[in-house]
Structure formats: C-alpha cells, structure tokens
Coordinates of C-alpha atoms (C1' of nucleotides) in Angstrom, one line a residue:
Chain A
M1 CA 53.2 -24.0 -11.1
T2 CA 53.3 -22.1 -7.9
Q3 CA 50.8 -19.6 -9.1
K4 CA 47.2 -20.0 -8.1
P5 CA 45.2 -19.7 -11.2
S6 CA 42.4 -17.8 -9.7
S7 CA 42.9 -15.9 -6.5
P8 CA 39.9 -13.6 -5.7
S9 CA 41.9 -10.4 -6.0
A10 CA 43.2 -11.3 -9.4
T11 CA 39.8 -12.1 -10.7
T12 CA 38.1 -9.0 -9.3
E13 CA 40.9 -6.6 -9.8
A14 CA 41.5 -7.7 -13.5
A15 CA 37.8 -7.2 -14.1
K16 CA 37.5 -3.8 -12.7
T17 CA 40.6 -2.5 -14.3
Q18 CA 40.2 -4.1 -17.7
P19 CA 36.6 -3.9 -19.1
D20 CA 36.0 -6.2 -21.8
A21 CA 37.0 -4.3 -25.0
Q22 CA 34.0 -5.6 -27.0
H23 CA 31.4 -4.4 -24.6
T24 CA 32.3 -1.0 -23.3
S25 CA 28.9 0.7 -22.8
E26 CA 27.9 1.5 -19.2
H27 CA 25.0 -1.1 -19.2
A28 CA 27.1 -3.9 -20.5
A29 CA 29.8 -3.0 -17.9
Q30 CA 27.2 -3.1 -15.2
I31 CA 26.0 -6.6 -16.3
R32 CA 29.4 -7.8 -16.3
Q33 CA 30.4 -6.4 -13.0
T34 CA 27.3 -7.8 -11.4
R35 CA 28.3 -11.3 -12.5
I36 CA 31.8 -10.8 -11.4
D37 CA 30.5 -9.8 -8.0
K38 CA 28.4 -13.0 -8.0
L39 CA 31.5 -15.1 -8.8
D40 CA 33.2 -13.4 -5.9
S41 CA 30.4 -14.3 -3.6
W42 CA 30.4 -17.9 -4.8
Q43 CA 34.1 -18.1 -4.1
K44 CA 33.7 -16.5 -0.6
L45 CA 31.3 -19.4 0.2
G46 CA 34.3 -21.6 -0.2
H47 CA 34.0 -22.7 -3.8
N48 CA 36.7 -22.8 -6.4
P49 CA 35.1 -20.5 -9.1
Y50 CA 36.9 -22.3 -11.9
P51 CA 37.3 -25.9 -10.8
Y52 CA 39.2 -28.6 -12.5
H53 CA 36.9 -31.6 -13.0
F54 CA 33.3 -32.7 -12.6
E55 CA 32.1 -36.3 -12.7
K56 CA 29.3 -36.3 -15.3
S57 CA 27.3 -39.5 -15.2
H58 CA 25.1 -39.0 -18.2
S59 CA 24.5 -36.7 -21.3
N60 CA 21.0 -35.1 -21.4
A61 CA 20.2 -37.1 -24.4
E62 CA 21.1 -40.3 -22.6
L63 CA 18.8 -39.4 -19.8
Q64 CA 16.1 -38.3 -22.1
T65 CA 16.3 -41.7 -23.9
K66 CA 16.7 -43.8 -20.7
Y67 CA 13.7 -42.3 -19.0
D68 CA 11.6 -41.9 -22.0
H69 CA 8.9 -44.1 -20.5
L70 CA 8.9 -42.5 -17.0
E71 CA 5.3 -41.2 -16.6
N72 CA 4.3 -37.7 -15.7
G73 CA 4.6 -37.0 -12.0
V74 CA 6.7 -40.1 -11.1
E75 CA 9.9 -39.7 -9.1
T76 CA 12.7 -42.3 -9.1
E77 CA 15.6 -42.7 -6.7
D78 CA 18.1 -42.9 -9.5
I79 CA 21.0 -40.5 -8.9
V80 CA 22.6 -38.8 -11.7
S81 CA 25.0 -36.0 -12.4
V82 CA 24.6 -33.7 -15.2
A83 CA 26.5 -30.7 -16.6
G84 CA 25.9 -28.0 -19.2
R85 CA 25.1 -24.4 -19.9
V86 CA 22.1 -22.6 -18.1
M87 CA 19.9 -21.5 -21.0
A88 CA 16.8 -20.3 -18.9
L89 CA 16.0 -19.7 -15.3
R90 CA 12.4 -19.7 -14.1
N91 CA 10.8 -19.0 -10.7
S92 CA 13.9 -17.6 -9.2
G93 CA 16.1 -20.4 -10.2
M94 CA 13.9 -23.2 -9.2
F95 CA 13.8 -24.4 -12.8
I96 CA 16.9 -24.3 -14.9
D97 CA 17.1 -25.4 -18.5
L98 CA 20.4 -27.1 -18.9
Q99 CA 21.9 -27.5 -22.3
D100 CA 24.7 -29.8 -23.3
P101 CA 25.7 -30.7 -26.8
T102 CA 23.1 -33.6 -26.9
G103 CA 20.1 -31.6 -25.8
K104 CA 18.2 -30.0 -23.0
L105 CA 17.4 -31.2 -19.5
Q106 CA 15.5 -29.5 -16.6
V107 CA 17.2 -29.0 -13.3
F108 CA 14.7 -28.6 -10.5
S109 CA 15.9 -27.0 -7.2
H110 CA 13.7 -27.2 -4.1
K111 CA 14.3 -26.4 -0.5
E112 CA 13.3 -29.8 0.5
N113 CA 16.4 -31.2 -1.1
L114 CA 18.9 -28.5 -1.3
S115 CA 20.8 -27.1 1.7
P116 CA 19.8 -23.6 2.9
E117 CA 23.4 -22.4 1.8
L118 CA 22.9 -23.8 -1.7
M119 CA 19.3 -22.4 -1.9
E120 CA 20.7 -19.0 -1.2
A121 CA 23.6 -19.5 -3.7
L122 CA 21.2 -20.4 -6.5
K123 CA 20.8 -16.6 -6.7
L124 CA 24.4 -16.5 -8.0
V125 CA 23.6 -18.6 -11.0
D126 CA 23.1 -16.7 -14.2
I127 CA 21.8 -17.6 -17.7
G128 CA 24.9 -18.7 -19.6
D129 CA 26.7 -20.2 -16.7
I130 CA 28.2 -23.7 -17.0
I131 CA 26.9 -25.7 -14.0
G132 CA 27.0 -29.3 -12.7
A133 CA 24.2 -30.8 -10.7
T134 CA 23.6 -34.0 -8.9
G135 CA 20.2 -35.4 -7.9
T136 CA 17.5 -37.8 -8.5
I137 CA 15.5 -38.2 -11.7
R138 CA 11.8 -37.4 -11.9
R139 CA 9.2 -36.4 -14.4
T140 CA 7.1 -33.4 -13.4
P141 CA 3.4 -33.5 -13.6
R142 CA 3.7 -31.4 -16.7
G143 CA 5.8 -34.0 -18.3
E144 CA 9.4 -32.4 -18.1
L145 CA 12.2 -34.8 -17.3
S146 CA 14.1 -33.2 -14.4
V147 CA 17.0 -33.7 -12.1
K148 CA 15.8 -32.9 -8.5
V149 CA 19.1 -31.6 -7.2
T150 CA 20.7 -32.2 -3.9
H151 CA 23.9 -30.4 -4.9
F152 CA 25.0 -28.1 -7.7
E153 CA 28.2 -26.2 -8.4
I154 CA 29.2 -23.5 -10.8
L155 CA 31.8 -24.9 -13.3
G156 CA 32.3 -21.9 -15.5
K157 CA 30.8 -18.5 -14.7
S158 CA 29.5 -16.5 -17.7
L159 CA 30.4 -12.8 -17.5
L160 CA 28.5 -11.8 -20.6
P161 CA 24.7 -11.9 -21.3
L162 CA 23.6 -14.4 -23.9
P163 CA 21.3 -13.3 -26.8
E164 CA 17.6 -13.2 -26.1
K165 CA 16.1 -16.6 -25.7
Y166 CA 13.2 -16.3 -28.0
H167 CA 14.6 -14.8 -31.2
G168 CA 18.1 -16.1 -30.5
L169 CA 21.1 -14.7 -32.3
T170 CA 20.1 -14.0 -35.9
D171 CA 22.5 -11.3 -36.9
I172 CA 24.6 -13.0 -39.7
E173 CA 27.8 -11.2 -39.1
T174 CA 27.9 -12.0 -35.4
R175 CA 27.1 -15.6 -36.1
Y176 CA 30.1 -16.0 -38.2
R177 CA 32.5 -13.6 -36.2
Q178 CA 31.5 -15.2 -32.9
R179 CA 30.7 -18.7 -33.9
Y180 CA 30.8 -19.8 -30.3
L181 CA 27.7 -17.6 -29.6
D182 CA 26.1 -18.9 -32.7
L183 CA 26.7 -22.5 -31.5
I184 CA 25.4 -21.8 -28.1
M185 CA 22.2 -20.2 -29.4
N186 CA 21.4 -22.1 -32.6
Q187 CA 20.7 -25.8 -32.7
E188 CA 20.8 -25.7 -36.6
S189 CA 24.3 -24.4 -36.6
R190 CA 25.4 -27.2 -34.2
N191 CA 23.6 -29.8 -36.4
T192 CA 25.2 -28.5 -39.6
L193 CA 28.8 -28.6 -38.2
V194 CA 28.2 -32.0 -36.5
K195 CA 26.9 -33.4 -39.9
R196 CA 30.0 -31.9 -41.6
S197 CA 32.3 -34.0 -39.3
R198 CA 30.2 -37.1 -39.9
I199 CA 30.2 -36.7 -43.7
I200 CA 34.0 -36.4 -43.8
M201 CA 34.3 -39.4 -41.4
E202 CA 32.1 -41.4 -43.8
I203 CA 34.1 -40.5 -46.7
R204 CA 37.4 -41.5 -45.0
K205 CA 35.8 -44.8 -43.9
L206 CA 34.6 -45.7 -47.3
L207 CA 37.9 -44.9 -49.0
M208 CA 39.8 -46.8 -46.3
E209 CA 37.5 -49.8 -46.8
K210 CA 38.4 -49.5 -50.5
D211 CA 42.1 -49.7 -49.7
F212 CA 42.8 -46.1 -50.4
L213 CA 45.8 -44.8 -48.4
E214 CA 45.4 -41.4 -46.9
V215 CA 48.4 -39.2 -47.6
E216 CA 49.6 -35.7 -47.0
T217 CA 51.3 -33.5 -49.6
P218 CA 52.8 -30.0 -49.4
M219 CA 50.5 -27.0 -48.6
L220 CA 53.5 -24.8 -49.3
Q221 CA 54.6 -25.1 -52.8
T222 CA 57.1 -23.3 -55.1
I223 CA 54.9 -23.9 -58.1
A224 CA 51.2 -23.7 -57.5
G225 CA 50.0 -26.4 -59.8
G226 CA 47.2 -28.9 -60.3
A227 CA 44.4 -26.3 -61.1
A228 CA 43.7 -23.0 -62.8
A229 CA 43.6 -20.4 -60.0
K230 CA 45.3 -17.5 -58.3
P231 CA 47.4 -18.6 -55.4
F232 CA 48.2 -17.0 -52.0
I233 CA 51.8 -15.9 -51.9
T234 CA 53.9 -16.2 -48.7
H235 CA 57.6 -16.0 -47.9
H236 CA 60.0 -18.4 -46.3
N237 CA 62.5 -16.4 -44.4
T238 CA 65.5 -18.6 -44.1
L239 CA 65.3 -19.9 -47.7
D240 CA 64.4 -16.4 -48.7
I241 CA 62.0 -17.5 -51.4
D242 CA 58.3 -16.8 -52.0
M243 CA 56.1 -19.8 -51.8
Y244 CA 52.5 -20.5 -52.6
L245 CA 49.8 -22.0 -50.6
R246 CA 48.6 -24.8 -52.6
I247 CA 45.6 -24.5 -55.0
A248 CA 45.5 -28.2 -55.5
P249 CA 47.3 -31.4 -54.3
E250 CA 47.0 -33.1 -57.7
L251 CA 50.5 -33.1 -59.0
F252 CA 51.9 -34.4 -55.8
L253 CA 49.4 -37.1 -55.4
K254 CA 50.3 -38.4 -58.9
R255 CA 53.9 -38.3 -58.0
L256 CA 52.9 -40.8 -55.1
I257 CA 51.2 -43.0 -57.7
V258 CA 54.4 -42.9 -59.8
G259 CA 56.3 -43.8 -56.7
G260 CA 53.9 -46.8 -56.0
I261 CA 53.4 -46.1 -52.4
S262 CA 50.0 -47.4 -53.0
E263 CA 47.9 -47.9 -56.1
R264 CA 45.2 -46.0 -54.4
V265 CA 45.8 -42.7 -52.6
F266 CA 43.7 -39.9 -51.3
E267 CA 44.1 -36.7 -49.6
L268 CA 41.2 -34.8 -47.7
N269 CA 42.3 -31.4 -46.7
R270 CA 42.4 -27.7 -47.4
N271 CA 43.1 -25.8 -50.7
F272 CA 43.6 -22.1 -50.8
R273 CA 42.6 -19.8 -53.7
N274 CA 43.1 -16.1 -53.7
E275 CA 39.9 -15.3 -55.4
G276 CA 36.5 -13.8 -54.7
I277 CA 34.4 -14.6 -51.6
S278 CA 30.8 -15.5 -52.3
P279 CA 28.1 -17.7 -50.9
K280 CA 29.8 -20.6 -52.7
H281 CA 33.5 -19.6 -52.3
N282 CA 35.7 -19.3 -49.2
P283 CA 39.4 -18.6 -49.7
E284 CA 40.3 -21.8 -47.9
F285 CA 38.1 -24.8 -48.7
T286 CA 38.2 -28.5 -48.2
M287 CA 38.9 -30.8 -51.1
M288 CA 39.1 -34.5 -51.3
E289 CA 41.3 -35.8 -54.2
L290 CA 42.0 -39.5 -54.9
Y291 CA 43.9 -41.4 -57.5
Q292 CA 43.4 -45.0 -58.4
A293 CA 46.0 -46.8 -60.7
Y294 CA 44.6 -48.9 -63.5
A295 CA 41.2 -47.1 -63.4
D296 CA 39.7 -44.7 -65.9
Y297 CA 37.1 -41.9 -65.6
N298 CA 34.2 -44.4 -65.9
D299 CA 35.4 -46.0 -62.8
M300 CA 35.6 -42.5 -61.2
M301 CA 31.9 -42.0 -62.1
D302 CA 31.0 -45.1 -60.3
L303 CA 33.1 -44.2 -57.2
T304 CA 31.6 -40.6 -57.1
E305 CA 28.1 -42.1 -57.0
E306 CA 29.1 -44.6 -54.3
I307 CA 30.7 -41.9 -52.1
V308 CA 27.8 -39.6 -52.4
T309 CA 25.1 -42.1 -51.9
T310 CA 26.8 -43.9 -49.1
V311 CA 27.4 -40.7 -47.2
A312 CA 23.8 -39.6 -47.6
K313 CA 22.5 -42.9 -46.5
N314 CA 24.8 -43.2 -43.4
V315 CA 24.6 -39.6 -42.3
L316 CA 21.1 -38.5 -43.4
G317 CA 19.5 -41.9 -43.7
T318 CA 18.1 -41.1 -47.2
T319 CA 19.1 -40.3 -50.7
T320 CA 16.2 -38.1 -51.2
I321 CA 17.0 -34.5 -50.0
D322 CA 15.6 -31.1 -50.0
F323 CA 17.8 -28.3 -51.0
Q324 CA 16.2 -24.8 -50.6
G325 CA 12.8 -26.1 -51.6
T326 CA 14.1 -28.3 -54.4
E327 CA 13.9 -32.1 -54.1
I328 CA 17.0 -33.8 -55.2
N329 CA 17.3 -37.6 -55.7
L330 CA 20.7 -38.8 -55.2
A331 CA 19.9 -42.4 -55.7
S332 CA 22.4 -44.1 -58.1
P333 CA 22.8 -44.6 -61.1
W334 CA 23.2 -40.9 -62.3
P335 CA 22.9 -40.1 -66.0
R336 CA 26.1 -39.5 -68.0
K337 CA 26.1 -37.2 -70.8
S338 CA 28.7 -35.5 -72.9
M339 CA 29.2 -31.8 -72.9
I340 CA 28.6 -31.7 -76.7
D341 CA 25.3 -33.7 -76.4
C342 CA 24.1 -31.3 -73.6
V343 CA 24.7 -28.3 -75.6
K344 CA 23.2 -29.9 -78.6
E345 CA 19.9 -30.8 -76.8
E346 CA 19.7 -27.4 -75.1
T347 CA 20.6 -25.2 -78.2
G348 CA 20.3 -27.3 -81.2
V349 CA 23.8 -26.5 -82.1
D350 CA 26.1 -29.5 -82.7
F351 CA 29.7 -28.7 -81.9
A352 CA 30.8 -32.0 -83.0
A353 CA 29.9 -30.8 -86.5
I354 CA 31.8 -27.6 -86.2
Q355 CA 35.4 -27.9 -87.4
T356 CA 37.1 -24.5 -87.0
D357 CA 37.6 -22.1 -84.1
E358 CA 36.0 -19.4 -86.1
E359 CA 32.8 -21.4 -86.8
A360 CA 32.7 -22.2 -83.0
R361 CA 32.9 -18.6 -82.1
A362 CA 30.3 -17.6 -84.5
A363 CA 27.9 -20.4 -83.2
A364 CA 28.5 -19.1 -79.7
K365 CA 27.7 -15.5 -80.6
K366 CA 24.5 -16.6 -82.5
L367 CA 23.5 -18.1 -79.2
H368 CA 24.3 -14.8 -77.5
V369 CA 27.2 -16.2 -75.6
E370 CA 30.1 -13.8 -75.3
V371 CA 33.5 -15.2 -76.6
E372 CA 36.9 -13.6 -77.0
D373 CA 38.4 -13.4 -80.5
Y374 CA 41.2 -15.8 -79.5
D375 CA 38.8 -18.5 -78.1
T376 CA 39.2 -21.7 -79.7
W377 CA 36.6 -24.4 -80.5
G378 CA 37.0 -25.9 -77.0
Y379 CA 36.7 -22.6 -75.1
A380 CA 33.7 -21.6 -77.1
L381 CA 32.0 -25.0 -76.4
E382 CA 32.7 -24.6 -72.7
K383 CA 31.3 -21.1 -72.6
V384 CA 28.1 -22.0 -74.4
F385 CA 27.7 -25.0 -71.9
E386 CA 28.1 -22.7 -68.9
V387 CA 25.7 -20.1 -70.1
K388 CA 23.0 -22.3 -71.6
V389 CA 23.1 -25.7 -69.8
E390 CA 24.8 -25.6 -66.4
H391 CA 22.1 -24.0 -64.4
K392 CA 19.5 -26.4 -65.6
L393 CA 21.3 -29.5 -64.3
I394 CA 19.5 -29.8 -60.9
Q395 CA 19.4 -33.6 -60.5
P396 CA 22.8 -35.3 -60.3
I397 CA 24.4 -35.9 -63.5
H398 CA 28.0 -36.6 -64.9
I399 CA 29.0 -34.2 -67.7
T400 CA 31.5 -36.0 -69.8
D401 CA 34.2 -35.5 -72.5
Y402 CA 35.6 -31.9 -72.1
P403 CA 37.6 -30.0 -74.7
R404 CA 41.2 -30.9 -74.7
E405 CA 42.4 -27.4 -74.3
I406 CA 40.8 -26.5 -71.1
S407 CA 41.8 -29.7 -69.4
P408 CA 45.6 -29.9 -69.5
L409 CA 46.0 -32.7 -67.0
A410 CA 43.5 -35.1 -68.5
K411 CA 44.2 -38.0 -71.0
A412 CA 43.0 -37.6 -74.6
H413 CA 39.6 -39.2 -75.3
R414 CA 40.0 -42.6 -76.7
D415 CA 37.6 -41.9 -79.5
N416 CA 38.0 -38.2 -80.3
P417 CA 41.3 -36.3 -80.1
R418 CA 39.6 -32.9 -79.6
L419 CA 38.3 -34.1 -76.3
V420 CA 39.7 -35.5 -73.1
E421 CA 38.3 -38.2 -70.7
R422 CA 37.1 -35.8 -68.0
F423 CA 33.8 -35.4 -66.3
E424 CA 32.3 -33.0 -63.9
T425 CA 29.4 -34.1 -61.7
R426 CA 26.7 -31.6 -61.2
V427 CA 24.1 -31.3 -58.4
Y428 CA 21.7 -28.3 -58.2
G429 CA 23.9 -26.9 -61.0
W430 CA 27.0 -26.9 -58.9
E431 CA 30.1 -28.7 -59.6
I432 CA 30.5 -31.3 -56.9
A433 CA 33.1 -33.6 -58.6
N434 CA 35.8 -33.1 -61.3
A435 CA 37.6 -36.2 -62.6
F436 CA 39.7 -37.5 -65.4
S437 CA 41.5 -40.5 -66.9
E438 CA 44.7 -39.0 -65.8
L439 CA 47.3 -37.9 -68.5
S440 CA 50.2 -40.2 -68.1
D441 CA 52.0 -39.5 -71.3
P442 CA 54.9 -37.2 -70.5
L443 CA 55.5 -36.0 -74.0
D444 CA 51.7 -35.0 -74.3
Q445 CA 52.0 -33.5 -70.8
R446 CA 54.8 -31.3 -71.8
Q447 CA 52.8 -30.1 -74.8
R448 CA 49.8 -29.3 -72.7
F449 CA 51.9 -27.2 -70.2
E450 CA 53.4 -25.4 -73.1
A451 CA 50.0 -24.6 -74.5
Q452 CA 49.1 -23.3 -71.0
M453 CA 52.3 -21.2 -71.0
A454 CA 51.0 -19.8 -74.2
Q455 CA 47.6 -18.9 -72.6
R456 CA 49.6 -17.1 -69.9
D457 CA 51.2 -15.0 -72.5
H458 CA 47.6 -14.2 -73.6
G459 CA 47.1 -12.6 -70.2
D460 CA 45.5 -15.6 -68.6
D461 CA 47.4 -15.6 -65.2
E462 CA 45.4 -18.5 -63.9
A463 CA 46.7 -20.8 -66.6
H464 CA 48.9 -23.8 -65.4
Q465 CA 52.5 -23.3 -64.8
M466 CA 55.3 -25.6 -66.3
D467 CA 56.2 -28.2 -63.7
E468 CA 59.5 -29.9 -65.0
D469 CA 59.7 -32.3 -62.1
Y470 CA 56.2 -33.4 -62.5
I471 CA 57.0 -34.3 -66.2
T472 CA 60.2 -36.1 -65.0
A473 CA 58.0 -38.1 -62.6
L474 CA 55.8 -39.1 -65.6
E475 CA 58.9 -39.9 -67.7
Y476 CA 59.8 -42.6 -65.1
G477 CA 56.4 -44.1 -66.0
M478 CA 52.9 -43.9 -64.4
P479 CA 50.2 -46.5 -64.6
P480 CA 46.9 -45.6 -66.3
C481 CA 45.1 -43.8 -63.5
G482 CA 41.7 -42.3 -62.6
G483 CA 41.7 -39.1 -60.6
L484 CA 38.7 -37.6 -58.7
G485 CA 38.3 -34.5 -56.8
I486 CA 35.2 -33.7 -54.7
G487 CA 34.5 -30.2 -53.3
I488 CA 33.6 -31.2 -49.7
D489 CA 32.1 -27.9 -48.6
R490 CA 29.8 -27.9 -51.7
L491 CA 28.7 -31.4 -51.0
I492 CA 28.1 -30.7 -47.3
M493 CA 26.1 -27.6 -48.3
I494 CA 23.8 -29.8 -50.5
L495 CA 23.6 -32.5 -47.8
T496 CA 22.9 -30.1 -45.0
N497 CA 20.5 -27.7 -47.0
S498 CA 22.9 -24.8 -46.4
P499 CA 22.6 -22.0 -48.9
N500 CA 25.9 -20.4 -47.9
I501 CA 29.3 -22.0 -47.7
R502 CA 29.9 -20.1 -44.5
D503 CA 27.2 -22.2 -42.8
V504 CA 29.3 -25.3 -43.3
I505 CA 32.7 -23.8 -42.3
A506 CA 33.1 -23.2 -38.6
F507 CA 35.3 -20.1 -38.9
P508 CA 34.8 -18.7 -42.4
T509 CA 37.1 -16.0 -43.7
L510 CA 36.0 -12.5 -42.6
K511 CA 37.5 -9.1 -43.0
P512 CA 38.7 -8.0 -39.6
K513 CA 36.6 -5.4 -38.0
A514 CA 38.2 -1.8 -38.2
Chain B
rG1 C1' 36.7 -5.1 -58.4
rC2 C1' 31.3 -3.0 -59.8
rG3 C1' 26.0 -2.4 -58.3
rA4 C1' 22.0 -2.6 -54.6
rG5 C1' 20.7 -3.0 -49.6
rU6 C1' 21.6 -3.3 -44.2
rU7 C1' 24.0 -0.8 -39.6
rU8 C1' 19.5 2.3 -33.5
rA9 C1' 20.1 -0.8 -25.8
rG10 C1' 23.4 -7.2 -24.2
rC11 C1' 19.8 -9.6 -28.1
rU12 C1' 15.4 -9.0 -31.7
rC13 C1' 13.4 -4.8 -33.8
rA14 C1' 10.2 0.0 -34.2
rG15 C1' 11.2 5.2 -35.2
rU16 C1' 8.8 11.4 -37.1
rG17 C1' 14.3 17.2 -39.5
rG18 C1' 12.5 19.3 -33.1
rU19 C1' 14.1 15.8 -25.4
rA20 C1' 15.7 8.3 -28.1
rG21 C1' 11.4 3.8 -28.3
rA22 C1' 9.3 -1.5 -27.3
rG23 C1' 9.8 -6.7 -26.1
rC24 C1' 13.1 -10.1 -24.0
rA25 C1' 17.7 -10.1 -21.0
rC26 C1' 19.9 -7.2 -16.6
rU27 C1' 19.1 -4.9 -11.2
rC28 C1' 15.6 -4.6 -7.0
rC29 C1' 10.8 -6.0 -4.7
rC30 C1' 6.6 -9.4 -4.6
rC31 C1' 5.8 -14.5 -6.0
rU32 C1' 7.3 -21.1 -5.4
rU33 C1' 5.9 -27.0 -9.7
rU34 C1' 7.4 -23.5 -14.2
rU35 C1' 7.9 -24.3 -20.1
rA36 C1' 9.8 -17.6 -25.2
rA37 C1' 6.9 -14.0 -22.0
rG38 C1' 4.0 -14.5 -13.3
rG39 C1' 3.2 -9.1 -11.2
rG40 C1' 5.6 -4.3 -10.2
rA41 C1' 9.5 -0.9 -10.3
rU42 C1' 14.4 0.7 -11.9
rA43 C1' 18.5 1.2 -14.9
rG44 C1' 20.6 0.9 -19.5
rG45 C1' 22.4 4.7 -26.0
rU46 C1' 29.3 6.8 -29.8
rC47 C1' 21.5 5.9 -33.3
rC48 C1' 28.5 2.3 -37.5
rU49 C1' 32.7 6.4 -38.3
rG50 C1' 34.1 11.2 -40.4
rG51 C1' 32.6 15.5 -42.7
rG52 C1' 28.5 18.7 -44.7
rU53 C1' 23.5 21.2 -45.2
rU54 C1' 20.4 23.3 -41.3
rC55 C1' 18.5 27.5 -35.8
rG56 C1' 18.4 22.2 -35.1
rA57 C1' 20.5 15.6 -38.1
rA58 C1' 19.6 9.0 -35.7
rU59 C1' 16.5 11.1 -40.0
rC60 C1' 18.8 14.9 -45.6
rC61 C1' 23.7 15.1 -48.6
rC62 C1' 29.1 13.4 -49.4
rA63 C1' 33.1 10.2 -48.1
rG64 C1' 34.6 5.9 -45.5
rA65 C1' 33.9 1.0 -42.7
rA66 C1' 31.8 -3.9 -41.9
rC67 C1' 28.1 -7.1 -43.3
rU68 C1' 24.3 -9.2 -47.0
rC69 C1' 22.7 -10.2 -51.9
rG70 C1' 23.7 -9.9 -57.2
rC71 C1' 27.6 -9.5 -61.2
rA72 C1' 32.8 -10.5 -62.5
rC73 C1' 36.4 -14.6 -61.1
rC74 C1' 36.3 -19.3 -59.5
rA75 C1' 35.4 -25.0 -56.7

RNA sequence: GCGAGUUUAGCUCAGUGGUAGAGCACUCCCCUUUUAAGGGAUAGGUCCUGGGUUCGAAUCCCAGAACUCGCACCA
C-alpha cells in the first residue's frame, strides 16, 4: 500500500535491465526503448503514466449512432469524452483513429483548441496507446465524425509495435498464441467471440424460461463416465488418488433427476477429452447437457430445433446461414430419419432385414466399409452409416434409432429391441446434438455396463466403465427422462461461419513453444 | 501417431549455391483538414534450431521444433 506503483526510476530501470524476452532483436529493443522514453517524457510533464480512472461519456458506436445525421463540415458544441486504442496517426498526430470495442472514431487535434503543451505532447502518442480524449463533436468536410479535442491523456502506453495496419495480423499461430493481438487487429475475431457469448447467453435464457435449473456437477471424477472417450488423468495429493477430468456430466445430471432437485436440469460447461486435436476438436470443449423428466427423445428433437432456431434468430436475425459457401436452412421442422432408413436409401442395403452379425459384416464389406471380425450387427450398421451417409447430411436432420450396443445409456426402442431411442442431429455433416430416451431400468443398465466391460476386454479402452453408484441411484427409481447434449463449440462454428474450432475458442490448446 | 506443406525485419511477403530484399511500422527532417500508403533520409536480420555436403548454405542433404492441412481417434 505504501509502494508507489509507478515511480519513474522503476519504470525506466526495469525496462533497460529487462528487455522483453519475446522481442530481443536490436530493432525491437530500439522501438521499445523509444516508447519507454516517451512514457518518461509524459511523466515528466506531470502526468501519471498509468492512471486509475477515466470518465468516458460515450462509446464510439454510441456517438456514431447519435450523430449519424450530422452533416459534413458541421460542428457542434456537444462535449464528449472518448477512450480507446490508437490504431492510426495521420499528419503528425493531428488525426487519430481511436478504436474501442464498439468501433472507430476519429480524434482531431488542432492548435486552436489544444494547449501548446499538449500539442507538443501529441508527439508522445504512439500507435497502440490507450488514450482518453475530451472535446466537441464535429463532422469533417470529408464526412468523418470526429472529436475536436481540448484535452487528452495517455491511459495506457503501448511499448510494443502493433502489426501493420493494412494486412493486419494474419499469422495463424500468432493469432492463437497471442489472442490479445488478434483481437486488437481483427474485427472478425472480435465478432466471433462476442457472438459466442451471445449464443451461450441465449441458450441459458431459453432454458431458464422453460424452467430448466442450471446445476454444476464434478469436473474431477473418480470414474470418467457418461461417454466413450479417453480422459485426462490427474492426481489429488492429500487423498492420494488419481482422478479424471470429466469426459461428460451425464451420470451426475441423471443422479440429480433421481434426487428430484428439479424435473428439468441442465449444465453448460467444459468437458475434457484426451484425444487428437483437429479443426473440429479441442481437448477442452463446451457441452450443454440437459435432462427433462417425463420426456422422451421425440421431445428432445423438438427442443433441439427450438434451441438452435431461437439462437439463430436472436443472435443472427435469420435462420438461413452461410457456412463456407454452403447455404444452410435452419428453419424448423427438421426431417427425422432412422439410421437404418438412411443406410437403405443411400446403399440399397436394408439392415433391418439382416439378422446375424456375420451377415451384417458381409454387407458392410460388400459396400467397401471396413469392419472388424468381432463387430456385431450394430457396429457394422454404424460404420456403414458413417462412411456412406454422414458426410451427405448437409441440411439439418435428426438421425434416429441407433443400435443398442453402441448406446449403453439409452433406453431400448419401444418397437425394436435391437435399437435404442437415440438420435443425433447433423448439420453440415457434423454431430450437433446427441440425445436419448434415457435408460432408467437399473437391471438393463447393469447389463449394458457389463457389455461395455466386455468391449474393454476386447481392447476398447474408450468403452464405458462400470459405475455401481449410478446403478444404485437408478435402483431408487428414476422417472422416464429425455436427455440432450449439444456441442456448443460446433454449433457456434456453424453459426459464425468459422471453419476451425480454434476460431470460436478464445484460448485454444497449443503446444508451448520450445 | 502417420503423411504433405509452412517457418526470412515489429507486421505482410519476395528471394538466385557467391555481400540479405520490398511495402507498411519505427527514428529524424520537411509538411497541417487527413482516410492502408504526403515527400525525403536513416536505422533495423539467430534467414526456426542443430548437424552435414561445399572453397562458400537462407538456398542442397539429415535430424529436431512449432504451426497448418489431411488421415487415424473422437464431439
């Protein structure tokens, strides 16, 4: 508390003795030192180089809107205070492009209005600095809305040069590693991440309106259940046990349904999967899972459509979107087609007519789909679907009625014991949602887990683990229940026309630089 | 994990086995109502790293690193 946060000697000395580790070339050091010297000069003029507060009267966008009808060359006497980052300096600082999160505004400095001291101090302002300026609103003869300043101050000196103004920052690695630079330079990056926030807010809002209770369940789990995936392993020191970062919240959310905390719960948060990284996969990703008592998977299809179309309308203002040159129409209702029918239409092979695993494998091989010798009817069906059908499902569609053996948490289909009541919603070929009529029969659930354990013995280390406590919960009785999971990052990619998942995650996982 | 590609100034990019280049940014001078770029001058380099071939390597070869894309795995 007694320490002055920014004494001149501290600032200058630290800079001279500790050059920025990331910019060690002579040229970079020169640029940086020049700016530190300017900061020093500013301070010697009696200013706090890192002040505490600035009274900003308007955002740039507010002023652009408010003075939209101000004609070229017209000056007002309206006094405003603006603040933001200097993105361009023209004519020795007479014209400054000031950027704030809402947009750009020009700051105009003229000796008629600025004291000789501040006129001189204008030379201390660099591109990249955060400044605040107070003055009157005018529109230049060329049509640029400007603040004609009577006073300005440096609110945050930039010691490092920004990327070039014309091409900006395009290096993909730098954009992800130094996201702050990307956000300063690229409007598109700002738009995408702002839209992400709005999309998530709209989902929460809709679910809360529908009486869903937002809950939190463990990220650290002793059994990584609820999905088929490789978990991250970590260690709790005082308990001296290994724990897993969750791959899904599913089993805990259904415990809450058993407990009756609410008939409708949801969780919107991170999952972690220790698998490959790709344009569609980040090790930590955001999932929304919800459970609704007394509902089935048909209700979940309705709800999926409502969520996606509501979000699209409220955030984008339309349900017709462009994704990488492909027009996608999100307007409800979306077709619902069974996996078996999809495969039949695409390949002519009717898996419903196939009785044995052997026949199923033969049918797959005949379609040039690779199958393992131990693959059952269901696995063969799924593999054929993935190879032959999946990529063709560009417009939104619910693929229904999955094979029982690949869906150990879904309730048996009411009309066909080989199937379960599960669907996946596909948009642009991607799985956007995955949902079931939840399996609530504890005896059946135990058998499913046991079948999964057998898969594990076959070498499938992503098969589900036995969760005795979960079965115990079911034995106390769970209402019929619909469950739905939506991959939030993928949905945001589609809605923001982002081809890479890293574009929709502020700080995606990267390997540290050596 | 496998394959292909990329890596040169702060940024965006050229580059021939023979002294390292441009534009923007930076610094200085001139200039005062401009819109990526007014005029002029200066300065700025671990050519990703480590080996090798060669009289000589940013360039050719080998190994490694990070990134990108595809495949595998998955959402």
